[in-house]
Short mmCIF file of C-alpha atoms in Angstrom, two decimals:
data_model
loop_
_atom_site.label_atom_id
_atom_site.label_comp_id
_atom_site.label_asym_id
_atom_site.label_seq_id
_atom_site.Cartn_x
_atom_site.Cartn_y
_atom_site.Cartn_z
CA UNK A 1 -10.82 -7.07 28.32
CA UNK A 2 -10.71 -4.04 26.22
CA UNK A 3 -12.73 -4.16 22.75
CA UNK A 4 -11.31 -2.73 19.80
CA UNK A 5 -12.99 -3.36 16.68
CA UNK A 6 -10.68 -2.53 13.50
CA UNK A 7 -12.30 -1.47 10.35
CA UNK A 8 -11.22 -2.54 6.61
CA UNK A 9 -9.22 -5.21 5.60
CA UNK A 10 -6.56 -3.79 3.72
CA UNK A 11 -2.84 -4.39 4.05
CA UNK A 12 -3.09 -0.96 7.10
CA UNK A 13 -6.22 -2.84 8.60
CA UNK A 14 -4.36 -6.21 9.12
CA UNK A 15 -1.06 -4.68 10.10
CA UNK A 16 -2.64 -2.02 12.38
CA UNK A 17 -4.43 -4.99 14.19
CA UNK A 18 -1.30 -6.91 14.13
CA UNK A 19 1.00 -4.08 15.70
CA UNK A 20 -2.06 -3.13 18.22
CA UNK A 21 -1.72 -7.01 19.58
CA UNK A 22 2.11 -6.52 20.28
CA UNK A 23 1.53 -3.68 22.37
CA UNK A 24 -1.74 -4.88 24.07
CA UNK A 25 -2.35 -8.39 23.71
CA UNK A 26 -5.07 -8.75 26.35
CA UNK A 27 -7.36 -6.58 24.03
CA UNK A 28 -10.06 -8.54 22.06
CA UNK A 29 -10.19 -7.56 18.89
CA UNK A 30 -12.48 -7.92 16.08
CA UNK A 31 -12.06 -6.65 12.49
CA UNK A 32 -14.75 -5.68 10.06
CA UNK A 33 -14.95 -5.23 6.25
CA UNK A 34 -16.80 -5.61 3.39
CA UNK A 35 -14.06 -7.60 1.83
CA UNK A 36 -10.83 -9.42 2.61
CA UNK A 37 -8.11 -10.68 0.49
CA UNK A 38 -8.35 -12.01 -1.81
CA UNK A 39 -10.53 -9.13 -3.38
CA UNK A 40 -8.95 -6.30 -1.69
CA UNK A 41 -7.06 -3.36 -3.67
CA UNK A 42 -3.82 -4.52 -2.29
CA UNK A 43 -4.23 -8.13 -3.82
CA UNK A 44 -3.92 -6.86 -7.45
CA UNK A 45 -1.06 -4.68 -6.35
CA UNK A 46 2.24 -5.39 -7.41
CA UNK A 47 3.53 -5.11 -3.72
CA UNK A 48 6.78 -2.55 -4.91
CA UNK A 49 8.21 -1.11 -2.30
CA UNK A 50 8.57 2.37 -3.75
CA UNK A 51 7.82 5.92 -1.99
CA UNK A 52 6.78 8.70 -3.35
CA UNK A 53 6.40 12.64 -1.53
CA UNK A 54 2.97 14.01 -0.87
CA UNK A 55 3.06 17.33 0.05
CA UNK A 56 0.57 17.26 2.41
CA UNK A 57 1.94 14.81 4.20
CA UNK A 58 5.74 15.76 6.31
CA UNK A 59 8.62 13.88 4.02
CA UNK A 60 10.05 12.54 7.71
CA UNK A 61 6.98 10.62 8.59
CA UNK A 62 6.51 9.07 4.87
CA UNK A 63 10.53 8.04 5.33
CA UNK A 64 10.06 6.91 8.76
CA UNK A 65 7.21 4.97 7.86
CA UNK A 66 9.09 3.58 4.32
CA UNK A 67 11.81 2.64 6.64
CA UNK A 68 9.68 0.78 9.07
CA UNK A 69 7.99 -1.29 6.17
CA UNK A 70 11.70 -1.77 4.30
CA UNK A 71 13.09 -3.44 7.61
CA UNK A 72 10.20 -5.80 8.32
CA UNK A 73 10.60 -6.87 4.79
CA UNK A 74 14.00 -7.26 4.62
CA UNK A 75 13.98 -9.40 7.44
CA UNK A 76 11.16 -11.84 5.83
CA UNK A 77 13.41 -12.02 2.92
CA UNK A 78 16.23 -12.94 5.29
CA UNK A 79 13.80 -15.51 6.81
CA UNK A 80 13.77 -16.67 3.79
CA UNK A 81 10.24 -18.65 3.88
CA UNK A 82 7.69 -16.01 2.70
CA UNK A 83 6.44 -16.93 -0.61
CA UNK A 84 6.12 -13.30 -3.00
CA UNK A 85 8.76 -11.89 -1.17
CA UNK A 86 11.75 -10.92 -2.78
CA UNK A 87 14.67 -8.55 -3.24
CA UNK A 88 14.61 -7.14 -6.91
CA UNK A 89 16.75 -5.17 -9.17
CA UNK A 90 16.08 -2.28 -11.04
CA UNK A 91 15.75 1.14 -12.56
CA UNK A 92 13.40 4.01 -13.05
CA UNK A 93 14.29 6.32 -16.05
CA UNK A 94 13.03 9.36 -17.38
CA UNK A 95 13.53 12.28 -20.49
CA UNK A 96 14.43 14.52 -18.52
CA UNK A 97 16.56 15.24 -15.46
CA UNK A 98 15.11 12.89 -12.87
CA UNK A 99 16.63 13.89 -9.37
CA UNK A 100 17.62 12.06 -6.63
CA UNK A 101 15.15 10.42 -4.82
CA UNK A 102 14.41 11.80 -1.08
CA UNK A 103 14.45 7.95 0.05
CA UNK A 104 17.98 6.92 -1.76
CA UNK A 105 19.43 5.89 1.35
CA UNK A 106 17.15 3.43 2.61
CA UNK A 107 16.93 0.49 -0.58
CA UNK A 108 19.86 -1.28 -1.28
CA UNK A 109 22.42 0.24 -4.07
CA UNK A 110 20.76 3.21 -5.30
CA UNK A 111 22.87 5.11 -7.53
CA UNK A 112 22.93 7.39 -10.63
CA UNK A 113 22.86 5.99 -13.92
CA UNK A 114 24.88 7.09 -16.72
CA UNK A 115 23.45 8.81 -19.96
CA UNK A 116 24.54 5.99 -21.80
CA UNK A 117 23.20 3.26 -19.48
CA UNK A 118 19.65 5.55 -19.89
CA UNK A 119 20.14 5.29 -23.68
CA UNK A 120 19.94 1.54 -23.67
CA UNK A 121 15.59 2.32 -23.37
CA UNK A 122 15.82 4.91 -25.86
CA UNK A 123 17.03 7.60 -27.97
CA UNK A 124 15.27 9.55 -25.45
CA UNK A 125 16.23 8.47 -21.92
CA UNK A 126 18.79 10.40 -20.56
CA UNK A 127 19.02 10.54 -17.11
CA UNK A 128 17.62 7.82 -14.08
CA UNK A 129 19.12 5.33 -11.22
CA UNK A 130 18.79 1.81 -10.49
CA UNK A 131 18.69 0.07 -7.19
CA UNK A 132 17.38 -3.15 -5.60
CA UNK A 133 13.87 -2.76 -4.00
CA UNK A 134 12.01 -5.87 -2.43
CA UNK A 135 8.19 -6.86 -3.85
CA UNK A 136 6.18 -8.13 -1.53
CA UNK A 137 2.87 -9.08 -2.87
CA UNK A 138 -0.02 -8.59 -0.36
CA UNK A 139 -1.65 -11.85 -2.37
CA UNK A 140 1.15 -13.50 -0.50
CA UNK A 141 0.85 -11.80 3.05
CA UNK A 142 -2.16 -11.03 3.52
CA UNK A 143 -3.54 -14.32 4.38
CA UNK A 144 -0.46 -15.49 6.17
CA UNK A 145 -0.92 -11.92 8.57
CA UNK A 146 -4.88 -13.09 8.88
CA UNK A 147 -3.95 -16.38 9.81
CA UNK A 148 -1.31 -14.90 12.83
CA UNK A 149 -4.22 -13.01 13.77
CA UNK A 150 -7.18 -15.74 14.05
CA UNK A 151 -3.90 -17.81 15.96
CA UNK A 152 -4.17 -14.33 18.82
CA UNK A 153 -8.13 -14.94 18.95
CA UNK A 154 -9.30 -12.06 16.39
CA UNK A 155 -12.58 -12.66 15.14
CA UNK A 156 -13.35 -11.44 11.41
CA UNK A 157 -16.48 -10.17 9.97
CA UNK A 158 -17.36 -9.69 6.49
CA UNK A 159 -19.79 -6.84 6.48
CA UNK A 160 -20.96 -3.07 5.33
CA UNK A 161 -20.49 -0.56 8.31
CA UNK A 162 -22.94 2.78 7.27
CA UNK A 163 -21.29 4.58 10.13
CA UNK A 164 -18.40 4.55 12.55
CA UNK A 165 -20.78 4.84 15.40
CA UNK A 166 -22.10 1.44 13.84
CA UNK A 167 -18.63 0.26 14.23
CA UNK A 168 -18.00 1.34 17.41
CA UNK A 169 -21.50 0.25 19.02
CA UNK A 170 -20.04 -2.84 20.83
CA UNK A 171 -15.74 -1.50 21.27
CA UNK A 172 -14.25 0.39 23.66
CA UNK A 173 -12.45 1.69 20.40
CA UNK A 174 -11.93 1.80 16.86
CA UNK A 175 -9.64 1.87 14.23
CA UNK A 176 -10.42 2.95 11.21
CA UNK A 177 -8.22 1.72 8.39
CA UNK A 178 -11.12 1.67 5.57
CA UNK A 179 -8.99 3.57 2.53
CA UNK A 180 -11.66 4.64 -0.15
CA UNK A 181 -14.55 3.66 2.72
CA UNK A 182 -14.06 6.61 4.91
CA UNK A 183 -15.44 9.05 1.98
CA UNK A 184 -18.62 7.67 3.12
CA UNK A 185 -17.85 6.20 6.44
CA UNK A 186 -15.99 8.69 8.17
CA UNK A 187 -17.58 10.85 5.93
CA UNK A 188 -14.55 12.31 4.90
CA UNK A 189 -14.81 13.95 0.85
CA UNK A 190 -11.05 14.84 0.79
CA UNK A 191 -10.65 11.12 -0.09
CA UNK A 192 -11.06 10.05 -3.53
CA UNK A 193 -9.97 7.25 -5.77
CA UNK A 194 -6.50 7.24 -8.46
CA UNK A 195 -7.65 4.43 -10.97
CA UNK A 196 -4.35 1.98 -11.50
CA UNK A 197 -5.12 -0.49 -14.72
CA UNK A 198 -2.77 -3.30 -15.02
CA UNK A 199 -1.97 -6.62 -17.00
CA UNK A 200 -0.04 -9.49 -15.48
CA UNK A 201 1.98 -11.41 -18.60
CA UNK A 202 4.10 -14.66 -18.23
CA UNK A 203 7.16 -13.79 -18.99
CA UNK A 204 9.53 -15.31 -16.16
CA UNK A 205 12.73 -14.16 -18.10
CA UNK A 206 11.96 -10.04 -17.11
CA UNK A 207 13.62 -10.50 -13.46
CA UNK A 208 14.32 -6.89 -13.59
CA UNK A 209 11.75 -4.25 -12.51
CA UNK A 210 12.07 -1.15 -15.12
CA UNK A 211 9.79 2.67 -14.43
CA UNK A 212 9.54 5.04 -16.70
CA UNK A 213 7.27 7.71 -14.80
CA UNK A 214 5.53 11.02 -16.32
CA UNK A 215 3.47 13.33 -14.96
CA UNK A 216 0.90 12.66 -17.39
CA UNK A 217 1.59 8.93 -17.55
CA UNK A 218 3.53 6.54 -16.21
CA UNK A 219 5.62 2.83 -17.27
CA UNK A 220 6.01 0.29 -14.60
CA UNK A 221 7.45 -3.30 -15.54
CA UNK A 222 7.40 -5.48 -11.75
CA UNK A 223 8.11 -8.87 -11.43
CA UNK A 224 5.97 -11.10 -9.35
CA UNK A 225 6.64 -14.64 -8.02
CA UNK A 226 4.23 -16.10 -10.71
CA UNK A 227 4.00 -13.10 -13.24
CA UNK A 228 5.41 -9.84 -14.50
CA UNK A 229 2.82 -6.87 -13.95
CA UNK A 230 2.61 -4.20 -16.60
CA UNK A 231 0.88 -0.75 -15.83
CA UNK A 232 -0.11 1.34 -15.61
CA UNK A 233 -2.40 4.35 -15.24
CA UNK A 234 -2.74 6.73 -12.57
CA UNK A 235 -6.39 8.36 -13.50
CA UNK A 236 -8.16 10.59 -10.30
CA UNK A 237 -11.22 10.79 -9.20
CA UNK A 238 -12.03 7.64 -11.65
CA UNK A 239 -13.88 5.52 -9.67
CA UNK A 240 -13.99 2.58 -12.50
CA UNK A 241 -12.88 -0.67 -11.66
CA UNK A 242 -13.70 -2.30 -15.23
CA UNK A 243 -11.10 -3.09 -17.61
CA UNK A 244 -10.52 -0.36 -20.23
CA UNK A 245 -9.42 -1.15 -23.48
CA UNK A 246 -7.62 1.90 -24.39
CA UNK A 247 -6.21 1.47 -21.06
CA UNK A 248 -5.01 -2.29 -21.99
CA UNK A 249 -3.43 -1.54 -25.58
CA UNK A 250 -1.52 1.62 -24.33
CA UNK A 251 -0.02 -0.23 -21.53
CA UNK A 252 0.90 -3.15 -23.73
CA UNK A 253 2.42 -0.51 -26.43
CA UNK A 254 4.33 1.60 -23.49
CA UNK A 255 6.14 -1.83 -21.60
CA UNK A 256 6.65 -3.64 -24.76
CA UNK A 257 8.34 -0.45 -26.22
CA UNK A 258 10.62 -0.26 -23.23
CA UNK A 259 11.79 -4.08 -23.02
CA UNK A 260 10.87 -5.22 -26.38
CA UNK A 261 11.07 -9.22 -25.64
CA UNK A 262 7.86 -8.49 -24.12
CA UNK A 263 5.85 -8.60 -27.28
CA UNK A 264 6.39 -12.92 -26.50
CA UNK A 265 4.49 -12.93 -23.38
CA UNK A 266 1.46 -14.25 -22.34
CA UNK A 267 -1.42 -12.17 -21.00
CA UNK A 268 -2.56 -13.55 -18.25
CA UNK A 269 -5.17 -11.75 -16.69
CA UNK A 270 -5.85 -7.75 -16.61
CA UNK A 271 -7.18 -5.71 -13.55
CA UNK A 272 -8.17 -2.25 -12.41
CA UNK A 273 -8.14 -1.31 -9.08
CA UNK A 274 -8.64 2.04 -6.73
CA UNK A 275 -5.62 3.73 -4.96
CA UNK A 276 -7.07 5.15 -1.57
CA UNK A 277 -5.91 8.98 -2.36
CA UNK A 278 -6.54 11.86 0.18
CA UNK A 279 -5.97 15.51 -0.62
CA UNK A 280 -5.10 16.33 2.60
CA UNK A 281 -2.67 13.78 2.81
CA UNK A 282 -2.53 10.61 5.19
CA UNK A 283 -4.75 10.76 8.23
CA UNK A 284 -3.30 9.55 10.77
CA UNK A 285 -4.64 10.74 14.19
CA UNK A 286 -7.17 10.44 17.20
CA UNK A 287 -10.78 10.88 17.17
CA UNK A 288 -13.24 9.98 18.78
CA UNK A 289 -17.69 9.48 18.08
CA UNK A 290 -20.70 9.44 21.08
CA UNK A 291 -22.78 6.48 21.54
CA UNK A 292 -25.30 7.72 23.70
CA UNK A 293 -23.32 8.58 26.97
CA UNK A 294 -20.14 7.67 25.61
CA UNK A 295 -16.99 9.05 23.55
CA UNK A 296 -15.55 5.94 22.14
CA UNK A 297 -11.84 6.87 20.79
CA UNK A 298 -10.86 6.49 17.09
CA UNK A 299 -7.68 6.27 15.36
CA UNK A 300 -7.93 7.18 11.82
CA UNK A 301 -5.23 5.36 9.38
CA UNK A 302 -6.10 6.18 5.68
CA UNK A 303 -5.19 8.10 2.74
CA UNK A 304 -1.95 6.05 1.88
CA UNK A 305 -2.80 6.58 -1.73
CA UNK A 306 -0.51 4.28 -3.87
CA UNK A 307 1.60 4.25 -1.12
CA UNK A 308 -0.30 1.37 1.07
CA UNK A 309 2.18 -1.43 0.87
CA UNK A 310 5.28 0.69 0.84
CA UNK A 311 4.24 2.47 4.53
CA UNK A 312 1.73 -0.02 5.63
CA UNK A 313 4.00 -1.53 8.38
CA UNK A 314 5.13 2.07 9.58
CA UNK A 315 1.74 3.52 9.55
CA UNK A 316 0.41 0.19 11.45
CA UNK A 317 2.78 0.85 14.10
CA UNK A 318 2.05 4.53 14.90
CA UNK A 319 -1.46 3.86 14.43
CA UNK A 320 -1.20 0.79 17.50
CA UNK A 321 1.06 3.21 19.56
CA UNK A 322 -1.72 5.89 19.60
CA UNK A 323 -4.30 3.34 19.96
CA UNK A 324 -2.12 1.83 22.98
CA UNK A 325 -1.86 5.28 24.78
CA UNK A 326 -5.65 5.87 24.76
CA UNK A 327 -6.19 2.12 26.33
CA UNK A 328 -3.84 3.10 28.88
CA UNK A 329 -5.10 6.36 29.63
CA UNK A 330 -8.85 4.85 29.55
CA UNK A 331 -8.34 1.57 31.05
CA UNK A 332 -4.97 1.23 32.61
CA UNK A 333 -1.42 0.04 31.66
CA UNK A 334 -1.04 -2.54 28.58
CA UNK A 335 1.52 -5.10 28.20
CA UNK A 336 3.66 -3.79 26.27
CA UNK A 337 3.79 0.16 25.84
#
């Protein structure tokens, strides 16, 4: 029985041990982190399928991997029994001239809005589109994917790795899906941390998701199964996870100004979290580290920056694939290459 030990437990960990099983159920897996949901990053995340170009990273592999993550949500919501899953309508709106979006023909309905349909935020708005995304809040699917997991035999441990040779002491191979942990881990100092602040607000009448996104700031307004999230901030190499007040009140000013009914709702609870950036884009690749006589193989899947939901299935399956092809070059076929 091959040992693969998986390390982090974030929304890439979980699916990247999840897709690994499919292809090579007979390996025993374990996964290790110093959290799980419900404190990771990705359960105070919205769960907005949304991409966005990083230009270190090729635009076909972030579509490819969007696309990946857009079908296996689409078919929960067509399953129809995944609680904070959901097909949602909405637009993004800007300034000025906002252009088309490189991933316009994967949601459902994108199109161009009119000047006068941009007006309706604002003197100021004058150009944008609208189109129907799906939310699917990690919160939700997190523990449901855990669950799946424990159900295939995989054993999780909450604790600190120093190392990844401390990780792969005991596994015939690793991967590493630790985000922000691989600055230290891997170590790898091209990661580094975009501070998101956000308040969730009762206000189950906003079923609409609305974006107004600057380069110096940026307007989100998401609807959740048992909330509406407000944000947001996009501060790097901020590695605060406290709430800021200046933060709070210019978030509450910037939503409220957009959709004005708003000012009625009820604060909830406010959080700050760390998007896993990398300037070098996502890694996503083999490695490998010696213990002693041995080169145990690594396959690195981090840097999905504020990305993680939106690619996490896509990236999960290329990461298992790779992983796959080194158990069957080291130990023989799998199941299911």
């Amino acid at each position: 029985m091959v040992r693969v030990t998986v390390v982090g437990g974030g929304v890439n960990a979980i699916g990247s041990a999840l897709a690994l099983l499919q292809r090579a159920p007979e390996c025993q897996v374990t996964v290790i982190s110093k959290d799980f949901s419900p404190n990771t990053t990705g359960d105070g995340a919205a769960g907005f399928w949304g991409p966005y170009l990083n230009p270190h990273t090729p635009e076909e592999k972030i579509l490819r991997w969007s696309q990946e993550t857009w079908d296996l949500f689409l078919g929960w919501v067509r399953a129809g029994q995944q609680k904070g899953v959901s097909l949602v309508p909405g637009s993004c709106v800007g300034r000025s001239e906002v252009p088309l979006e490189f991933w316009h023909k994967i949601p459902i309905g994108y199109r161009t809005l009119t000047q006068e349909e941009c007006a309706i935020y604002g003197p100021d708005y004058c150009s944008g589109y609208s189109f129907t995304s799906i939310v699917a809040e990690p919160s939700h699917f997190l523990p449901r994917l855990m669950n799946e997991l424990r159900d295939h035999g995989v054993v999780f441990k909450k604790q600190r790795l120093t190392s990844l040779e401390e990780a792969a002491a005991h596994a015939d191979l690793v991967l590493n899906c630790t985000g922000l942990g691989a600055y230290d881990l891997v170590p790898d100092h091209n990661v580094y941390p975009c501070r998101g602040q956000v308040m969730r607000v009762k206000a189950p009448w906003q079923t609409s998701f609305l974006c107004d996104d600057l380069d110096e700031s940026i307007t989100y307004i998401l609807p959740n199964s048992g909330s509406v999230v407000l944000g947001g901030t996009k501060q790097d190499d901020d590695w605060r996870q406290e709430i800021d007040p200046k933060d709070s009140e210019k978030i509450w000013n910037n939503c409220t100004s957009l959709v004005p009914s708003l000012r009625k709702a009820e604060i909830i609870r406010e959080w700050a979290g760390l998007r896993p950036c990398r300037r070098n884009g996502v890694r996503l690749e083999a490695d490998e580290v010696k213990i002693a006589s041995r080169n145990i193989p690594v396959v690195h899947n981090y840097g999905h920056g504020g990305c993680g939901v939106t690619m996490f299935w896509g990236c999960s399956n290329e990461a298992a694939s790779i992983a796959a092809d080194l158990i069957h070059k080291q130990f023989g076929p799998t199941s299911k290459l």
